[in-house]
PDB file of C-alpha atoms in Angstrom:
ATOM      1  CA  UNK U   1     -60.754  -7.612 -42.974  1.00 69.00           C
ATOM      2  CA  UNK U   2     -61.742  -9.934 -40.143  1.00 80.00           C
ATOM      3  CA  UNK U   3     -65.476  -9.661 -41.211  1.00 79.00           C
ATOM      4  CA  UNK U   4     -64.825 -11.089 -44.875  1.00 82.00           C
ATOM      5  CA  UNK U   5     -62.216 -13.519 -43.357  1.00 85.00           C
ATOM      6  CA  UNK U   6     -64.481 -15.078 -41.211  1.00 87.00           C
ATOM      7  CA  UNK U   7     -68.310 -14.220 -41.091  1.00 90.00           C
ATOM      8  CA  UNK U   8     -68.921 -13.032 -44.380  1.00 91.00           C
ATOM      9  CA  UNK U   9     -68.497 -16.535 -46.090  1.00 90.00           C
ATOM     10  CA  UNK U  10     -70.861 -18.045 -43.837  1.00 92.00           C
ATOM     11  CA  UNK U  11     -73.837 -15.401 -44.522  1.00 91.00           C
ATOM     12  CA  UNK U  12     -73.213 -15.440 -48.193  1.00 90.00           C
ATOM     13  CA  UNK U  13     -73.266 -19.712 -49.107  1.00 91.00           C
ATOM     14  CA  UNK U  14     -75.349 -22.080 -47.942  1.00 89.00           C
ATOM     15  CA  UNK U  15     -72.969 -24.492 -47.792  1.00 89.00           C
ATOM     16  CA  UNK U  16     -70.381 -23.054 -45.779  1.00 91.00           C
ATOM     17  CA  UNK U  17     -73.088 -22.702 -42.797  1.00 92.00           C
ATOM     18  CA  UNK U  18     -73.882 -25.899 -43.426  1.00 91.00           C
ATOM     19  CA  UNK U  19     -70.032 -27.168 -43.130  1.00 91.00           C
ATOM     20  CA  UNK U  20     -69.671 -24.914 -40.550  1.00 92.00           C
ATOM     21  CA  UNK U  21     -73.040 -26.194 -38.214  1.00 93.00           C
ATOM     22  CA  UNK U  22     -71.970 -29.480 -38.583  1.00 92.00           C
ATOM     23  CA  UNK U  23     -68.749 -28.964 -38.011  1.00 92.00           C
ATOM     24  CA  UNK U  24     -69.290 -26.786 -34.586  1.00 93.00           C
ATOM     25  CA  UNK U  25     -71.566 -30.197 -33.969  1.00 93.00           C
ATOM     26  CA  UNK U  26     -69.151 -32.569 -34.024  1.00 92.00           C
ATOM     27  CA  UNK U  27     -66.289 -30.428 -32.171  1.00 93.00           C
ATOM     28  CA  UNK U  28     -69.226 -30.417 -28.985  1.00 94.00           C
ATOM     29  CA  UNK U  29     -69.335 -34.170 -28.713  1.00 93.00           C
ATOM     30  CA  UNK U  30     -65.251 -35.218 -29.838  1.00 94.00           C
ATOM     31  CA  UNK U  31     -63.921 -33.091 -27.973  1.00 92.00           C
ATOM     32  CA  UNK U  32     -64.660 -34.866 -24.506  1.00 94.00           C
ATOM     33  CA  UNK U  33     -64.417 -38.009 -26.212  1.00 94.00           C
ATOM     34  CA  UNK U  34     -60.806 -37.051 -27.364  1.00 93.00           C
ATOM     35  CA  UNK U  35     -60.009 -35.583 -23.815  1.00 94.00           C
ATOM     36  CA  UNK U  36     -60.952 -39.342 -21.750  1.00 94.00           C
ATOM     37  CA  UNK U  37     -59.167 -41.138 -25.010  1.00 92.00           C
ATOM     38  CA  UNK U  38     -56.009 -38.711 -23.715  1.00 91.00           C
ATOM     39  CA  UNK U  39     -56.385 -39.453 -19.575  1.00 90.00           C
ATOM     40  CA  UNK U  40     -56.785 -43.393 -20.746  1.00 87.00           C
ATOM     41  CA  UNK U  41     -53.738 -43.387 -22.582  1.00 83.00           C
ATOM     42  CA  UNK U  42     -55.661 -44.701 -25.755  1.00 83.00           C
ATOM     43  CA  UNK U  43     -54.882 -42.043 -28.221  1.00 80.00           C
ATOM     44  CA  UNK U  44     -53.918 -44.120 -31.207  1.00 77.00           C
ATOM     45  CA  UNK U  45     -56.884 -46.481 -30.693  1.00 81.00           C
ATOM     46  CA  UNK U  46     -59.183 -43.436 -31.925  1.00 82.00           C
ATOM     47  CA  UNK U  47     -57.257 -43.248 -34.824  1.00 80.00           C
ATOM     48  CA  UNK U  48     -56.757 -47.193 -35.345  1.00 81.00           C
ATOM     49  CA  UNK U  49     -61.213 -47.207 -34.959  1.00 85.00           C
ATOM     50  CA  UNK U  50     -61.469 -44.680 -37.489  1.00 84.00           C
ATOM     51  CA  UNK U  51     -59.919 -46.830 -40.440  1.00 83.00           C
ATOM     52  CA  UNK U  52     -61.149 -49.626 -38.963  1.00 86.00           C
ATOM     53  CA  UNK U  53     -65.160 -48.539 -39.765  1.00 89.00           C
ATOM     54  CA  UNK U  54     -63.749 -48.118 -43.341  1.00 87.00           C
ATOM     55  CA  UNK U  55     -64.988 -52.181 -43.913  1.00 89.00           C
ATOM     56  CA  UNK U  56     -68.243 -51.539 -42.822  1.00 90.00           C
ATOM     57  CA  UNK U  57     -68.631 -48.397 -44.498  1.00 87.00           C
ATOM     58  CA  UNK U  58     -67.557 -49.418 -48.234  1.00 86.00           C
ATOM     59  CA  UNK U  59     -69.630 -52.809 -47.751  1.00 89.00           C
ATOM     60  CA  UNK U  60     -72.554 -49.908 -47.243  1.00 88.00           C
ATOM     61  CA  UNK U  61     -71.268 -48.153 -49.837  1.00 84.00           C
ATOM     62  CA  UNK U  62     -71.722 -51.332 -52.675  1.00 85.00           C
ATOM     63  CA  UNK U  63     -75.035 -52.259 -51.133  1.00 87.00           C
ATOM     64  CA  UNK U  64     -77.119 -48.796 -51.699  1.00 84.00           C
ATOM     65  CA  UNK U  65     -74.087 -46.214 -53.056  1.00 78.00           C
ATOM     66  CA  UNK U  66     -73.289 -42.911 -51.702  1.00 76.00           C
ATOM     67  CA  UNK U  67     -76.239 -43.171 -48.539  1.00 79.00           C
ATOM     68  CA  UNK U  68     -75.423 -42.016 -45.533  1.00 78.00           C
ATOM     69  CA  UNK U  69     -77.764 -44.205 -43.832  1.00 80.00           C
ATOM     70  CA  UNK U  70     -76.315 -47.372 -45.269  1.00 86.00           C
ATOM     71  CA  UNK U  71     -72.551 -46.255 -45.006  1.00 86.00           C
ATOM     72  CA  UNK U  72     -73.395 -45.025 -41.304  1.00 86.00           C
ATOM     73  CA  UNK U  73     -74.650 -48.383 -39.744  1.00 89.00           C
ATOM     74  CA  UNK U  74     -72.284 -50.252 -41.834  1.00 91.00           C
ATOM     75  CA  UNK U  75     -69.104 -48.020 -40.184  1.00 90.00           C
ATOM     76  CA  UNK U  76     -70.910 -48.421 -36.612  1.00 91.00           C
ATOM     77  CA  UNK U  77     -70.912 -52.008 -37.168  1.00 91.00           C
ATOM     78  CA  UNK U  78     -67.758 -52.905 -38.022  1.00 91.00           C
ATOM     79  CA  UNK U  79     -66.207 -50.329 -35.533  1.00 89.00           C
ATOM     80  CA  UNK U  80     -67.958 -51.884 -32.953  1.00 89.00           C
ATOM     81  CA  UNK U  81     -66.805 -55.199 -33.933  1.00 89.00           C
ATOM     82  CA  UNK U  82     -63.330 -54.723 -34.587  1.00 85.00           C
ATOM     83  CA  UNK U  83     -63.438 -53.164 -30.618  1.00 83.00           C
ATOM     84  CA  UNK U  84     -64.732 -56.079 -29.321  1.00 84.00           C
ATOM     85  CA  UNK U  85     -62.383 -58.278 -31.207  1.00 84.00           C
ATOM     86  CA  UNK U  86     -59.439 -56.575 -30.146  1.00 81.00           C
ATOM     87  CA  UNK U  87     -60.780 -56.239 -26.480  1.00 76.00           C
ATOM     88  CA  UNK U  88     -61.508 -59.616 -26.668  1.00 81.00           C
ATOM     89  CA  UNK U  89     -58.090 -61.075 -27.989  1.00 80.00           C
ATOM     90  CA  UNK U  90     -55.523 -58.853 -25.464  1.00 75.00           C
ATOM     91  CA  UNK U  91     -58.119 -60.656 -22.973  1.00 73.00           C
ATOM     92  CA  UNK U  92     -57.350 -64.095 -23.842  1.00 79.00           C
ATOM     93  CA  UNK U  93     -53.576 -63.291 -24.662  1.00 78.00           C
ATOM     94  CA  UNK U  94     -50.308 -61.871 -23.845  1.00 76.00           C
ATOM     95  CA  UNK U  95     -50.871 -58.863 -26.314  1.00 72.00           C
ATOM     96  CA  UNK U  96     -52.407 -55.383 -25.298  1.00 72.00           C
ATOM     97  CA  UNK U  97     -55.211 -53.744 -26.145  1.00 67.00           C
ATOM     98  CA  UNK U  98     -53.242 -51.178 -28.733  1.00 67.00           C
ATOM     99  CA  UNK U  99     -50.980 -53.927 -30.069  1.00 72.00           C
ATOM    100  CA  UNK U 100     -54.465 -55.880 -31.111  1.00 74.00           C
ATOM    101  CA  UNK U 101     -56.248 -53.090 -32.115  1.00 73.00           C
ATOM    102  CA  UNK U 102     -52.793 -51.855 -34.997  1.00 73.00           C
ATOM    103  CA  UNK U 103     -53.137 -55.000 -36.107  1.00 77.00           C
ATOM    104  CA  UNK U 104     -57.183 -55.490 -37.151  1.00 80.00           C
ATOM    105  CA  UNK U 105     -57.490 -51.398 -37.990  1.00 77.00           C
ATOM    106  CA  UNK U 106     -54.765 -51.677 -40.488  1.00 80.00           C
ATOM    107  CA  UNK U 107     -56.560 -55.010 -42.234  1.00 86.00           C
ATOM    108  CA  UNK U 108     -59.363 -53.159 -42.035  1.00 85.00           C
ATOM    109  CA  UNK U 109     -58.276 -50.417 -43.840  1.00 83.00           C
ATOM    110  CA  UNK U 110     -56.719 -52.247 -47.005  1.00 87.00           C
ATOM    111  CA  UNK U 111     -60.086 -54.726 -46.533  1.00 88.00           C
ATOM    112  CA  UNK U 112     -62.117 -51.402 -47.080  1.00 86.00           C
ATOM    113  CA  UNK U 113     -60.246 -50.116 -49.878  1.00 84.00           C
ATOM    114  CA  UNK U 114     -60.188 -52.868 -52.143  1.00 87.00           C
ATOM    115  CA  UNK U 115     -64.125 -53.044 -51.674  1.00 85.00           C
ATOM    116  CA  UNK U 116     -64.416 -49.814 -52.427  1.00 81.00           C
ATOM    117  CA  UNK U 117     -62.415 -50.471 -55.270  1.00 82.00           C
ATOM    118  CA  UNK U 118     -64.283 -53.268 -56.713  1.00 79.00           C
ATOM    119  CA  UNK U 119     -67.280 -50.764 -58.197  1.00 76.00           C
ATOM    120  CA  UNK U 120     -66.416 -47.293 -56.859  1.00 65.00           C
ATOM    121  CA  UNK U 121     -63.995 -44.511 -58.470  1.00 67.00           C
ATOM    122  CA  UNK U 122     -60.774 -43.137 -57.352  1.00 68.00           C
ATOM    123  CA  UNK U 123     -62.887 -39.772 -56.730  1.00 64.00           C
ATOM    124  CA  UNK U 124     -65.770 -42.018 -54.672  1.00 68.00           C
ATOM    125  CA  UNK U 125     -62.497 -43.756 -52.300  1.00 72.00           C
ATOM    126  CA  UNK U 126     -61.066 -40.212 -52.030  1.00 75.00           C
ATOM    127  CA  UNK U 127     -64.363 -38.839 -50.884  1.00 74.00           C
ATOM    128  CA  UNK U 128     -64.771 -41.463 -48.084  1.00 74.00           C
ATOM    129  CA  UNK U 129     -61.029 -41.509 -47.480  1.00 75.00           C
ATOM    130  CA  UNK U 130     -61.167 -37.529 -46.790  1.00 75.00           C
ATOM    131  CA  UNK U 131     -64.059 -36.143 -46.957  1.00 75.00           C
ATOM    132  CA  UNK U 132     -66.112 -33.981 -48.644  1.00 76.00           C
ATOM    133  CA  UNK U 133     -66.975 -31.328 -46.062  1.00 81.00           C
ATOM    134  CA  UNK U 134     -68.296 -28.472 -48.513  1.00 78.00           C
ATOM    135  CA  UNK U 135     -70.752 -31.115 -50.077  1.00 77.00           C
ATOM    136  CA  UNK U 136     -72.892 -31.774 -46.549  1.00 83.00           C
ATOM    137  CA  UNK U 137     -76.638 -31.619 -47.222  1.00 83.00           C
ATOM    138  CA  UNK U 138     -79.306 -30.908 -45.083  1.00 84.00           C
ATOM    139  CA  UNK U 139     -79.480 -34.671 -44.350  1.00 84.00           C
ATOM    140  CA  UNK U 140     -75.802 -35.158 -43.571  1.00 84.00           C
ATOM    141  CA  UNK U 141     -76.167 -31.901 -41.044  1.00 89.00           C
ATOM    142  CA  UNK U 142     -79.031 -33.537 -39.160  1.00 90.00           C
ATOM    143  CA  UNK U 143     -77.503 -36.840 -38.857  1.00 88.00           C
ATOM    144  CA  UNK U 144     -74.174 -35.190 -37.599  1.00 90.00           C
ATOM    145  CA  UNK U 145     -76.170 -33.249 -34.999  1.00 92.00           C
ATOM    146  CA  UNK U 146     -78.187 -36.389 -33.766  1.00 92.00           C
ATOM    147  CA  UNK U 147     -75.341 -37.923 -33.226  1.00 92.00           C
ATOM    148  CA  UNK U 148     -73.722 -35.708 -30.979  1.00 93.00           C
ATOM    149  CA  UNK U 149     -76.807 -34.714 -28.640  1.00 95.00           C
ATOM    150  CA  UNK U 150     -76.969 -38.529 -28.231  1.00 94.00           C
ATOM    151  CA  UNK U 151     -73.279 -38.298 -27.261  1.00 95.00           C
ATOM    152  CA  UNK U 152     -73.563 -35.295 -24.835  1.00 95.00           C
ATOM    153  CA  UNK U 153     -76.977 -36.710 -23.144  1.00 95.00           C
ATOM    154  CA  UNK U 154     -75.322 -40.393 -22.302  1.00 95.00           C
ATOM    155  CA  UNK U 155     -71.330 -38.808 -21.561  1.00 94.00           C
ATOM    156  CA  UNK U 156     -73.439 -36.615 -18.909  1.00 93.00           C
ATOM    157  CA  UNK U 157     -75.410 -39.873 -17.542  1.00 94.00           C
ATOM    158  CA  UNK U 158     -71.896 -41.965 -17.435  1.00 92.00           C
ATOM    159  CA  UNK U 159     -70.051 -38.561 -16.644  1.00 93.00           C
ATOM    160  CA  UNK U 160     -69.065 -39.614 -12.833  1.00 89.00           C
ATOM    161  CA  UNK U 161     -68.496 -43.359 -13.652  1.00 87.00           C
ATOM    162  CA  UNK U 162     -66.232 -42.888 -16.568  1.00 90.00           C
ATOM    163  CA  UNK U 163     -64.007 -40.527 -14.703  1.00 90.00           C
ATOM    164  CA  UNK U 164     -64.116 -43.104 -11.639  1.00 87.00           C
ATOM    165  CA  UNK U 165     -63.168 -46.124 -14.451  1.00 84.00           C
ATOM    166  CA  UNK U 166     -60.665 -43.834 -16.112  1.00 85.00           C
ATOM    167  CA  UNK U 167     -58.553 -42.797 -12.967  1.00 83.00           C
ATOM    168  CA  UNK U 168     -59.628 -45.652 -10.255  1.00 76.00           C
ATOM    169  CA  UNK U 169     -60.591 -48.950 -12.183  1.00 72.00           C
ATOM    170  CA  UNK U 170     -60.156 -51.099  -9.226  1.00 70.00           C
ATOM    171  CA  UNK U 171     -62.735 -49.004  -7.338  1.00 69.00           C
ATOM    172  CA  UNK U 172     -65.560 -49.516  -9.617  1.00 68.00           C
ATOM    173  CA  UNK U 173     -64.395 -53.432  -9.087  1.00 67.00           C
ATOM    174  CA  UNK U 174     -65.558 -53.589  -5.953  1.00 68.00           C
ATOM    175  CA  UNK U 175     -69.154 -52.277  -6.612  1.00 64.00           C
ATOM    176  CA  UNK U 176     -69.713 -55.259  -9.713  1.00 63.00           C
ATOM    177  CA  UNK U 177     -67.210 -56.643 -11.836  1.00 63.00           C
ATOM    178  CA  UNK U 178     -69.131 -56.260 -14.876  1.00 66.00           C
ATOM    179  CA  UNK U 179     -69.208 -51.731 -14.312  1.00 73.00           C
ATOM    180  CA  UNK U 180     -65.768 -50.868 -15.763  1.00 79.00           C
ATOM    181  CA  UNK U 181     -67.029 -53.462 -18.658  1.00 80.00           C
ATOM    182  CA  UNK U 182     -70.152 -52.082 -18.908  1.00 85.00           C
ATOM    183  CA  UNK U 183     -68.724 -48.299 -19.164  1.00 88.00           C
ATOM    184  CA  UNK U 184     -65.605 -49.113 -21.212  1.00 85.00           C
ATOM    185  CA  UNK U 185     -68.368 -50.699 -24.004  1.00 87.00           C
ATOM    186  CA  UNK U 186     -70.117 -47.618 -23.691  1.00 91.00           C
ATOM    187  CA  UNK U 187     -67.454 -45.468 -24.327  1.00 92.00           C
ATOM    188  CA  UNK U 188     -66.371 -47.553 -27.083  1.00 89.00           C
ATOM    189  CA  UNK U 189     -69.690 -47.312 -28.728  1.00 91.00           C
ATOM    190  CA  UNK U 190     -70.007 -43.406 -28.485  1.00 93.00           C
ATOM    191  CA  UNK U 191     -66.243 -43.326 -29.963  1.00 92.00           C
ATOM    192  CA  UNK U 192     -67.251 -45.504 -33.034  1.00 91.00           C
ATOM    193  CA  UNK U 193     -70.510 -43.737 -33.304  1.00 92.00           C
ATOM    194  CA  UNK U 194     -68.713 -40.229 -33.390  1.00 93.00           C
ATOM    195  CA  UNK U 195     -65.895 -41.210 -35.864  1.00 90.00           C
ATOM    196  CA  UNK U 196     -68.967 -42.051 -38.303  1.00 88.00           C
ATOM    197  CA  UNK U 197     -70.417 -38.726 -38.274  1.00 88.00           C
ATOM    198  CA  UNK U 198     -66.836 -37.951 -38.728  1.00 87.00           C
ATOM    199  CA  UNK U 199     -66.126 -39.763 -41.970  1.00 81.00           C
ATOM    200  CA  UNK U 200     -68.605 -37.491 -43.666  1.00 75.00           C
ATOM    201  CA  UNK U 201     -66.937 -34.427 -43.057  1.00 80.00           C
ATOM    202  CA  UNK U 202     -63.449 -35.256 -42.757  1.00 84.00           C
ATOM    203  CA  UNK U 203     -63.118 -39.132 -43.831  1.00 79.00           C
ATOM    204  CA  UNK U 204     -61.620 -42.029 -42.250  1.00 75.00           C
ATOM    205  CA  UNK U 205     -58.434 -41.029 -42.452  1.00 73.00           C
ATOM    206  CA  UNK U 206     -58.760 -37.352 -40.420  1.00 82.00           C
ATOM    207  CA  UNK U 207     -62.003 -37.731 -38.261  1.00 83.00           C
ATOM    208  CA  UNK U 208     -59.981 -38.350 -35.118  1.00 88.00           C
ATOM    209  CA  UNK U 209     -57.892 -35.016 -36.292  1.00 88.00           C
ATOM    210  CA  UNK U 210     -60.871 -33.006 -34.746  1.00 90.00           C
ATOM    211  CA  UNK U 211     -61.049 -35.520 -32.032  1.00 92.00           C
ATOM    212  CA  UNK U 212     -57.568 -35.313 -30.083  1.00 92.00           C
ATOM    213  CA  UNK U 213     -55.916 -32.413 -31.228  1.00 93.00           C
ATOM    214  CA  UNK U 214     -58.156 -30.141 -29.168  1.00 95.00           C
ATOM    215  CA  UNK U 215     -57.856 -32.396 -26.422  1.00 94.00           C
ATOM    216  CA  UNK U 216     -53.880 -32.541 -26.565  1.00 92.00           C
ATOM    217  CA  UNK U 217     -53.811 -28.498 -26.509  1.00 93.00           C
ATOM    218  CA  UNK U 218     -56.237 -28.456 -23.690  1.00 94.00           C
ATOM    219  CA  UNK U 219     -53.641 -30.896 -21.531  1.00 91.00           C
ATOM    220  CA  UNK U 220     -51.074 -28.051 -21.861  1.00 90.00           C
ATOM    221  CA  UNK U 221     -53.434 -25.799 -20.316  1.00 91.00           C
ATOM    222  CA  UNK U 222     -55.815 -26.813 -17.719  1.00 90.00           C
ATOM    223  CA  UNK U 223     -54.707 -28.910 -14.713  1.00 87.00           C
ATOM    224  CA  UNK U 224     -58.656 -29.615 -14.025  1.00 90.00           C
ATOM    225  CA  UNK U 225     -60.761 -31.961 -16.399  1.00 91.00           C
ATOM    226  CA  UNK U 226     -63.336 -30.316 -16.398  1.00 91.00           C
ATOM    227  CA  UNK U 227     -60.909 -26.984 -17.511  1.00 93.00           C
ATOM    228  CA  UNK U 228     -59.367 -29.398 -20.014  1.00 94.00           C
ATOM    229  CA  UNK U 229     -62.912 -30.307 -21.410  1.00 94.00           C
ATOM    230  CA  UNK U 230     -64.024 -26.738 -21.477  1.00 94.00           C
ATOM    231  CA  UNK U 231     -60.965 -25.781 -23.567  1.00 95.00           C
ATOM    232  CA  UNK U 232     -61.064 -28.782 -25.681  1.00 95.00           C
ATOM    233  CA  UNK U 233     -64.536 -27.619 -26.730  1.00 95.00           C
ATOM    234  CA  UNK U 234     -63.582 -23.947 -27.250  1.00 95.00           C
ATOM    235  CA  UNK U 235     -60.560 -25.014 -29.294  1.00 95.00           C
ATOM    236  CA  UNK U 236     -62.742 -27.265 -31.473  1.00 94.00           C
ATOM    237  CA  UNK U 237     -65.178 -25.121 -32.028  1.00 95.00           C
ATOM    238  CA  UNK U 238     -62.529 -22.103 -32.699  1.00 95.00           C
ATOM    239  CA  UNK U 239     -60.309 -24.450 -35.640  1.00 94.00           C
ATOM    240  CA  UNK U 240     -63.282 -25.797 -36.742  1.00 93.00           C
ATOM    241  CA  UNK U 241     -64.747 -21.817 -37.659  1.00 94.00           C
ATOM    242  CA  UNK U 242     -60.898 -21.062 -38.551  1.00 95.00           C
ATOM    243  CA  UNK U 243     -60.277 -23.928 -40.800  1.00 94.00           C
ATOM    244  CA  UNK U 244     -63.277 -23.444 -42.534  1.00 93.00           C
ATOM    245  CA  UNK U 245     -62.845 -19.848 -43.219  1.00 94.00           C
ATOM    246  CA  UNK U 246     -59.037 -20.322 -43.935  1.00 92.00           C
ATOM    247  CA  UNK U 247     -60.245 -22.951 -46.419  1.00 91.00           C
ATOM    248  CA  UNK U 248     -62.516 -20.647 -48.206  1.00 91.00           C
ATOM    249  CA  UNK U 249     -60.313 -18.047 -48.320  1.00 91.00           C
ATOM    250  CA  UNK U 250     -57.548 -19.486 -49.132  1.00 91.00           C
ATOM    251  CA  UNK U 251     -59.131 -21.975 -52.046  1.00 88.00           C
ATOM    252  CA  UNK U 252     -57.278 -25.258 -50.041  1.00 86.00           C
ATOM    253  CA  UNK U 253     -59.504 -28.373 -49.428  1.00 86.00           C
ATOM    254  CA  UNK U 254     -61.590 -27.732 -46.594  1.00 87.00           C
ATOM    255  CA  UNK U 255     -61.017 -31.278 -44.177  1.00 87.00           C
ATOM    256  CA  UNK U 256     -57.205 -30.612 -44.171  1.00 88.00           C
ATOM    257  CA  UNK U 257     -57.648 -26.989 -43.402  1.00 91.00           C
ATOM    258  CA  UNK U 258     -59.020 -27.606 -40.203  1.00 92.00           C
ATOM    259  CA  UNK U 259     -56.859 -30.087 -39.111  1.00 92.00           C
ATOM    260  CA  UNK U 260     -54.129 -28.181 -39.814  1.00 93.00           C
ATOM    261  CA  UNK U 261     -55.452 -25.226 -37.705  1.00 95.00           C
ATOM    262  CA  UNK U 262     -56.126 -27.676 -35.112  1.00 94.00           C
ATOM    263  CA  UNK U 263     -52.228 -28.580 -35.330  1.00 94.00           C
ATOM    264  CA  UNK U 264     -51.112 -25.433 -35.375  1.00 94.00           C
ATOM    265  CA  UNK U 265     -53.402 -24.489 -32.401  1.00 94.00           C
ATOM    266  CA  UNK U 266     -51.711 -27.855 -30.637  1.00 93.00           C
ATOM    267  CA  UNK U 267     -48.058 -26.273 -31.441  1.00 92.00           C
ATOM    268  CA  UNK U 268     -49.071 -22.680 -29.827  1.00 91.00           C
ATOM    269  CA  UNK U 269     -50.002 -24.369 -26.767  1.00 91.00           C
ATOM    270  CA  UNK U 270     -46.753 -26.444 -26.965  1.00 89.00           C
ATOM    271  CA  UNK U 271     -45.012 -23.554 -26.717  1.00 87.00           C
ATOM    272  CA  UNK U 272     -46.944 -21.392 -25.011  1.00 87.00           C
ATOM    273  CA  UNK U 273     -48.991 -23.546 -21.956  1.00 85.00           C
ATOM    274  CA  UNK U 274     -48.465 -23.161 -18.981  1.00 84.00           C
ATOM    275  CA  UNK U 275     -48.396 -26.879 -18.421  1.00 80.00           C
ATOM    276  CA  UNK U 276     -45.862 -27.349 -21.097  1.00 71.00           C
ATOM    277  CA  UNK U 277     -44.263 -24.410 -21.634  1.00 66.00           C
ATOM    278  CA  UNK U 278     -41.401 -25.438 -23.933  1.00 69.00           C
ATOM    279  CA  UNK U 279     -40.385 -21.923 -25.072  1.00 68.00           C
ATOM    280  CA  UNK U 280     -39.868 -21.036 -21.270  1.00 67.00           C
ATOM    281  CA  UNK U 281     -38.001 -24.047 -20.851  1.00 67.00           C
ATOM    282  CA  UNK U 282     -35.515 -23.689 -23.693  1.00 65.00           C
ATOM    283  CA  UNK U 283     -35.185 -19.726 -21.955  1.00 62.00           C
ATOM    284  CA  UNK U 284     -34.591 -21.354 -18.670  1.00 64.00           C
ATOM    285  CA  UNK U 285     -31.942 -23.562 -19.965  1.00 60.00           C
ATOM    286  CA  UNK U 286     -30.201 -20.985 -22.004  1.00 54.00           C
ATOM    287  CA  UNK U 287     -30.145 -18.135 -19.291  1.00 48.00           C
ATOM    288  CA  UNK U 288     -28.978 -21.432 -17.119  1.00 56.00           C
ATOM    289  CA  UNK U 289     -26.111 -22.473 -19.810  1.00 53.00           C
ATOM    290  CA  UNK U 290     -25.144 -18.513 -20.244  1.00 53.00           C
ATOM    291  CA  UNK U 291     -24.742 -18.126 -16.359  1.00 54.00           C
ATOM    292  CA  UNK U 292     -22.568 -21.156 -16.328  1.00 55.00           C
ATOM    293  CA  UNK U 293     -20.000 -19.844 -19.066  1.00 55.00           C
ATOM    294  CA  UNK U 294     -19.867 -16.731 -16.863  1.00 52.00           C
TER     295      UNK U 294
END
């Protein structure tokens, strides 16, 4: 039973292994991302850049049509730019950096689907919208898995600054004003870059799915970061295999299917963590409430 549910799909089509490889790709390099997103208190901004590259990715799109070349720098460029907008405006006003960043992602996002609309098809917007997971080439696979070696090589060159600039910014400050800058661009950039490998396999609209769910389950675990990045991985890479497999099995679209395992795998450790422990809570209070009738 557990052999057909879960490896014998992968040895018998080509394209699950290739879903599945580039999947298990992108879970490696999100994952951290997602966890430092979570300690920085910038959650929603990873979802708010991942409609935001929608622009840049349609304008791709009309210029050479379903390339993922073209649609790839197009996304990086306009995520890039609406993060240095937004940066840029709760710098020179009163509003913060979330507050900007809701309002350009979500002009972005109707500014990319009317492009889109303009010579695509519904099935073309639904496709870049959500996905098309099972329909990842060999091309798609190596892009996805260029991207997040690049991501791994530079988080574990900026590993000891970005932990420094996410838990003591003023302490960087006093080594050069322009290092918290300098890192904060660069995580910016490997966030963007990462949510454009994403829209292949799970569109715009659930790239960061695979991003922070993992990374909210692994909070309810580990006290340590580096425990909380080593379980963020695992969990990726786990719901990733799961979703996949489910998918398959199941005949359900194959984008949703992960995230949804990644949800549920967010609710078990709700529950269940020792760092959240809800269930055990609600037991507590009963047993507490039951003592005090008595």
């Amino acid at each position: 039973m557990i052999y057909h549910f879960l490896i014998e799909p992968f040895i018998d089509y080509g394209f699950m292994r290739r879903a599945l490889v580039a999947c298990l790709a992108l879970s490696l390099s999100t994952a951290p991302l997602g966890l430092f997103l979570l300690l920085r208190r910038m959650s929603l901004v990873g979802d708010a850049l991942s409609h935001a590259i929608l622009p840049g990715v349609a304008v791709g799109y009309l210029l050479a049509g379903m390339s993922l070349v073209a649609m790839g720098i197009g996304g990086f460029i306009a995520g890039v730019a609406v993060a240095l907008i937004s940066g840029l405006v709760s710098a020179r006003t009163n509003l913060k950096e979330d507050a900007s960043f809701a309002g350009f992602y979500l002009g972005s996002l109707a500014l990319g689907v009317t492009l889109i609309s303009l010579r695509g098809s519904s099935v073309d917007l639904l496709h870049l919208l959500f996905g098309s997971i099972l329909a990842v080439d060999g091309g798609a696979t190596i892009f996805v898995g260029i991207i997040a070696s690049v991501t791994l090589i530079l988080l574990a060159l900026i590993y000891r600054g970005l932990v420094m600039e996410t838990f003591d910014r003023a302490f960087l400050r006093v080594n050069g004003r322009l290092v918290p800058h300098l890192l904060h661009g660069i995580f910016l950039a490997l966030l963007v870059l990462n949510l454009v490998a994403g829209f292949q396999i799970l569109g715009t609209l659930m790239s960061v799915g695979l991003m922070m769910l993992p990374a909210v389950a692994a909070r309810c675990w580990a006290k340590t970061l580096a425990g909380s990045m080593a379980i963020a991985v695992l969990c990726g890479l786990g719901c990733a295999w799961l979703g996949l497999a489910w998918s398959f099995s199941a005949s359900l679209p194959a984008g949703p299917a992960i995230v949804l395992t990644a949800s549920g795998a967010f609710v078990l450790s709700l529950l269940f963590g020792p760092r959240s422990g809800l269930l055990r809570s609600f037991f507590r209070n009963g047993l507490t409430i039951s003592k005090g009738i008595k």
